[in-house]
mmCIF file of C-alpha atoms and ligand atoms in Angstrom:
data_model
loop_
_atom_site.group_PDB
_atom_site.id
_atom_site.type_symbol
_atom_site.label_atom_id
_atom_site.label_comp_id
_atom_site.label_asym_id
_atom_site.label_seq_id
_atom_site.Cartn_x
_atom_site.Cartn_y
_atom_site.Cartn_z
ATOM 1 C CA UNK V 492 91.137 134.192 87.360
ATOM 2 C CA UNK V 493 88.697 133.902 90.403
ATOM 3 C CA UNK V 494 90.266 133.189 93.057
ATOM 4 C CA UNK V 495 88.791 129.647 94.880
ATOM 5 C CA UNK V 496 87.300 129.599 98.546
ATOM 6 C CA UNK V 497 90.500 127.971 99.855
ATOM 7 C CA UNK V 498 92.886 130.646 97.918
ATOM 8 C CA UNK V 499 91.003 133.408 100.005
ATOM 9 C CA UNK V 500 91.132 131.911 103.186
ATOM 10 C CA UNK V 501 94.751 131.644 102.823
ATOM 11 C CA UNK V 502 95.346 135.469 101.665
ATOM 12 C CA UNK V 503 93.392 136.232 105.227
ATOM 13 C CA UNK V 504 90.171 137.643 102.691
ATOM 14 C CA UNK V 505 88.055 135.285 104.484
ATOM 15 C CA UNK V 506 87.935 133.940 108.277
ATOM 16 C CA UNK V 507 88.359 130.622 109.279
ATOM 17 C CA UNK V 508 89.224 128.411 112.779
ATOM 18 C CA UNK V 509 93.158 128.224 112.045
ATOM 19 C CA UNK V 510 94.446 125.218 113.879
ATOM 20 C CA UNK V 511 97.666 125.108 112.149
ATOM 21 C CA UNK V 512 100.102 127.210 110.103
ATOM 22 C CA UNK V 513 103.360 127.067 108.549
ATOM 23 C CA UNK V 514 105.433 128.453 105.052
ATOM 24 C CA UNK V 515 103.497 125.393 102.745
ATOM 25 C CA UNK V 516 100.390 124.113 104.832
ATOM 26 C CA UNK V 517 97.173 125.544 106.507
ATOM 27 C CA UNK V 518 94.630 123.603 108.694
ATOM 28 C CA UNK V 519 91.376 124.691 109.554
ATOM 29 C CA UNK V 520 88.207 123.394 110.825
ATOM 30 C CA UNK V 521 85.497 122.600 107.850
ATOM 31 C CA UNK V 522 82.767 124.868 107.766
ATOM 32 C CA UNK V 523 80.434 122.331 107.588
ATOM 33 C CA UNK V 524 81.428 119.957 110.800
ATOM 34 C CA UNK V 525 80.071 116.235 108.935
ATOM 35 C CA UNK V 526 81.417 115.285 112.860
ATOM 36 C CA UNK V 527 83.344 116.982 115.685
ATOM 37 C CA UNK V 528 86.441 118.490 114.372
ATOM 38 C CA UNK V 529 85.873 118.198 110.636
ATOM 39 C CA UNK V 530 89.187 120.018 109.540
ATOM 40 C CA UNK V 531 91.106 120.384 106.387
ATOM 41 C CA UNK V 532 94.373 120.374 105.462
ATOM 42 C CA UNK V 533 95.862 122.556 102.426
ATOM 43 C CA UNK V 534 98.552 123.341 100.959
ATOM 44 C CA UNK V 535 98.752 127.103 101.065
ATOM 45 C CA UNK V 536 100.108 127.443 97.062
ATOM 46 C CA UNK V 537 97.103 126.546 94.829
ATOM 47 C CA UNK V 538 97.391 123.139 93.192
ATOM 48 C CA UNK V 539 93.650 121.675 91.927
ATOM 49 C CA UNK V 540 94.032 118.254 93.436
ATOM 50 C CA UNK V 541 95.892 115.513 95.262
ATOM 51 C CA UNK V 542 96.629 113.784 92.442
ATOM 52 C CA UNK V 543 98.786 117.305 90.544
ATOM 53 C CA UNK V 544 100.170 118.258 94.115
ATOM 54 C CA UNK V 545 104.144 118.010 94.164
ATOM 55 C CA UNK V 546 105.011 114.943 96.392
ATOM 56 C CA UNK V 547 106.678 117.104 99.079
ATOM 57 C CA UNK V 548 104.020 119.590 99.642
ATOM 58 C CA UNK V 549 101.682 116.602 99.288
ATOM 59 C CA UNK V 550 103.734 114.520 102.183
ATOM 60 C CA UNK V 551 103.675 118.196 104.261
ATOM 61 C CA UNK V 552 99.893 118.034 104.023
ATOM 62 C CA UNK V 553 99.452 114.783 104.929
ATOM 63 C CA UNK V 554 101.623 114.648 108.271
ATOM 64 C CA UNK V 555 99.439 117.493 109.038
ATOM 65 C CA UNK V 556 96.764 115.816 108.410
ATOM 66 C CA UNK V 557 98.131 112.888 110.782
ATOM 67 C CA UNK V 558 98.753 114.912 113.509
ATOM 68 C CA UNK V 559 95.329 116.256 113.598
ATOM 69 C CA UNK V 560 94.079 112.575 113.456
ATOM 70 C CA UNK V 561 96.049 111.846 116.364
ATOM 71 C CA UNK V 562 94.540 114.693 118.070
ATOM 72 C CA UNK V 563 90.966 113.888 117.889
ATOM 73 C CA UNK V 564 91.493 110.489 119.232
ATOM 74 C CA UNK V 565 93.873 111.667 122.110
ATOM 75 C CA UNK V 566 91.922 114.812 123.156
ATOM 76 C CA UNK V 567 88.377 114.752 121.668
ATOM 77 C CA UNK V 568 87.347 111.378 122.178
ATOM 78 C CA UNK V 569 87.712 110.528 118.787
ATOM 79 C CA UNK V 570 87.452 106.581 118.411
ATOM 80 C CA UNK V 571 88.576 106.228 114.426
ATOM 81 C CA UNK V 572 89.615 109.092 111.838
ATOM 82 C CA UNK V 573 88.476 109.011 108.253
ATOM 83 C CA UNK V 574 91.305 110.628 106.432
ATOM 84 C CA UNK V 575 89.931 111.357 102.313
ATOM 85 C CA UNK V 576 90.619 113.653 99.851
ATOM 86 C CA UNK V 577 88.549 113.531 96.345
ATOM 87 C CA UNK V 578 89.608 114.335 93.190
ATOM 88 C CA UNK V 579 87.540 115.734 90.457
ATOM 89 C CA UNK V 580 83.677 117.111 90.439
ATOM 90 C CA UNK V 581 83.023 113.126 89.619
ATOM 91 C CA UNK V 582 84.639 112.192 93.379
ATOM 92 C CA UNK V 583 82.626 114.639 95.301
ATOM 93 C CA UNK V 584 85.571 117.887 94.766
ATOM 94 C CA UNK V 585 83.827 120.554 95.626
ATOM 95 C CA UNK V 586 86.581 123.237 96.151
ATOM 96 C CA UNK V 587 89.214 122.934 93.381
ATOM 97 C CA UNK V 588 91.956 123.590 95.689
ATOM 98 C CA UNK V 589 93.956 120.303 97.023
ATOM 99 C CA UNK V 590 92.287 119.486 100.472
ATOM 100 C CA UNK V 591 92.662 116.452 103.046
ATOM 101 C CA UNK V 592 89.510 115.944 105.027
ATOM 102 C CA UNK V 593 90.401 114.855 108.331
ATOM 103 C CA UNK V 594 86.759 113.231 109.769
ATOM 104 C CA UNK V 595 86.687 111.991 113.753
ATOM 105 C CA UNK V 596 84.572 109.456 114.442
ATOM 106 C CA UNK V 597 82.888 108.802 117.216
ATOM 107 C CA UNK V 598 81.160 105.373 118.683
ATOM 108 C CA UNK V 599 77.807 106.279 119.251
ATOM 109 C CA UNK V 600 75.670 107.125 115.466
ATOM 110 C CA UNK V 601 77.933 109.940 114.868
ATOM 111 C CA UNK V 602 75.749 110.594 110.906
ATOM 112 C CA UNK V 603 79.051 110.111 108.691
ATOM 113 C CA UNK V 604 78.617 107.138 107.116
ATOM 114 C CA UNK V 605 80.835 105.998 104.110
ATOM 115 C CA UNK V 606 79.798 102.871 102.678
ATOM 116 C CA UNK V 607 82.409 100.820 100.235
ATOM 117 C CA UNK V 608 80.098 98.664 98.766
ATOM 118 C CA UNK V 609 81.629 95.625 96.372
ATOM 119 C CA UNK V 610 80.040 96.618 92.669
ATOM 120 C CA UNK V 611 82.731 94.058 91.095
ATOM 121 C CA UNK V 612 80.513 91.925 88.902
ATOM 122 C CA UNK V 613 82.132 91.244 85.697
ATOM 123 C CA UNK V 614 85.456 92.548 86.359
ATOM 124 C CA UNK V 615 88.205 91.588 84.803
ATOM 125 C CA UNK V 616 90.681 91.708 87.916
ATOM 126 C CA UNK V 617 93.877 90.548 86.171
ATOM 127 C CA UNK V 618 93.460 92.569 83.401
ATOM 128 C CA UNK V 619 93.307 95.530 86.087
ATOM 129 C CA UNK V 620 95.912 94.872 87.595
ATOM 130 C CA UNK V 621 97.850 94.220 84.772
ATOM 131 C CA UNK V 622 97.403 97.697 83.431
ATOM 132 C CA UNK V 623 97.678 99.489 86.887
ATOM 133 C CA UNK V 624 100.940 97.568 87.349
ATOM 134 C CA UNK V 625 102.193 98.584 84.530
ATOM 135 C CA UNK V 626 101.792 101.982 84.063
ATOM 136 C CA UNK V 627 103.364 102.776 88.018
HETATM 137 P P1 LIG I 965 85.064 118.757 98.938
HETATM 138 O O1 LIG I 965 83.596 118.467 98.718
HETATM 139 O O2 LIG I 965 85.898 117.538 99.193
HETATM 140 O O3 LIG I 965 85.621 119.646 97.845
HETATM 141 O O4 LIG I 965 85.113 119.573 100.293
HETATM 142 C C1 LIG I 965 85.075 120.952 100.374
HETATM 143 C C2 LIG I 965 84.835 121.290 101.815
HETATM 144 O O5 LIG I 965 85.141 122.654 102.010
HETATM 145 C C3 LIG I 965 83.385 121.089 102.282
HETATM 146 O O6 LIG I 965 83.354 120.128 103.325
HETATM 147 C C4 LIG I 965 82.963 122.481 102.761
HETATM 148 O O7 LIG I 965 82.170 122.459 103.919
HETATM 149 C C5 LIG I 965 84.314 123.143 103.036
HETATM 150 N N1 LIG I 965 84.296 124.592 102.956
HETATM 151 C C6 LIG I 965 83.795 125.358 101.952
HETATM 152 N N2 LIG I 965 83.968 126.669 102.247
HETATM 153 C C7 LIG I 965 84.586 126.729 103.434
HETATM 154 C C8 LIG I 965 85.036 127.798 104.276
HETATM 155 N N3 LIG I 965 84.883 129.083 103.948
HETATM 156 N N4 LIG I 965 85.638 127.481 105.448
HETATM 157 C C9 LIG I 965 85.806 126.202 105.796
HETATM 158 N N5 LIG I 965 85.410 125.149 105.060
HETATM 159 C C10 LIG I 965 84.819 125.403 103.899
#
């Protein structure tokens, strides 16, 4: 099988700004900065998405992905951090390799802009929550 973008970059077959490294997790800035120090977090074993990732790899890649949040605020004037990760062609997954977007934000129009807009109209909310609840 074809090995994915992210695969490559950790077998050292393709370049990227390392900003951190260790036995389970990479980080690297996104090639495609959507603000100043747009990086990604990955596990380094292949796993398609958050949501099949083993829960302590997962956790590894997400205190990663904290630090680097705490970075951008503390040393690159960073005011907020968006911290996503999508799932699935349908959520925006580009890349089918599990990856935590770590996106500074900055106070003046810094052109990310993620809008959750209420769509809710008809909704059964119980009924929801009911079956959410119940399956966890
Ligand atoms: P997603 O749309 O959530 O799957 O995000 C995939 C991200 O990977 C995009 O933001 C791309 O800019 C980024 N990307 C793709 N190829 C590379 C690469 N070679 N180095 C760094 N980032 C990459």
């Amino acid at each position: 099988m074809e090995k994915d973008v992210f695969c490559k970059i950790v077998a050292g077959e393709i370049p990227c700004y390392k900003l951190y490294e260790d036995a389970d997790v990479l980080a690297f800035l996104d090639i495609s900065q959507v603000t100043k120090g747009h990086a990604l977090v990955i596990p380094k074993e292949h796993y398609d998405t958050f949501l099949s990732t083993p829960e302590k790899i997962m956790h590894k890649v997400f205190d990663v992905a904290q630090r680097i949040g705490q970075i951008a605020i503390q040393f690159l004037g960073a005011k907020g951090v968006n911290i996503l990760t999508n799932c699935y062609e349908v959520a925006g997954q580009t890349v089918k390799h599990f990856h935590v977007h770590v996106i500074p934000r900055y106070e003046s129009h810094d052109g990310f802009e993620l809008e959750l807009k209420a769509n809710d109209e008809g909704l059964n909310l119980p009924m929801i929550a009911e079956q959410i609840k119940n399956n966890l």
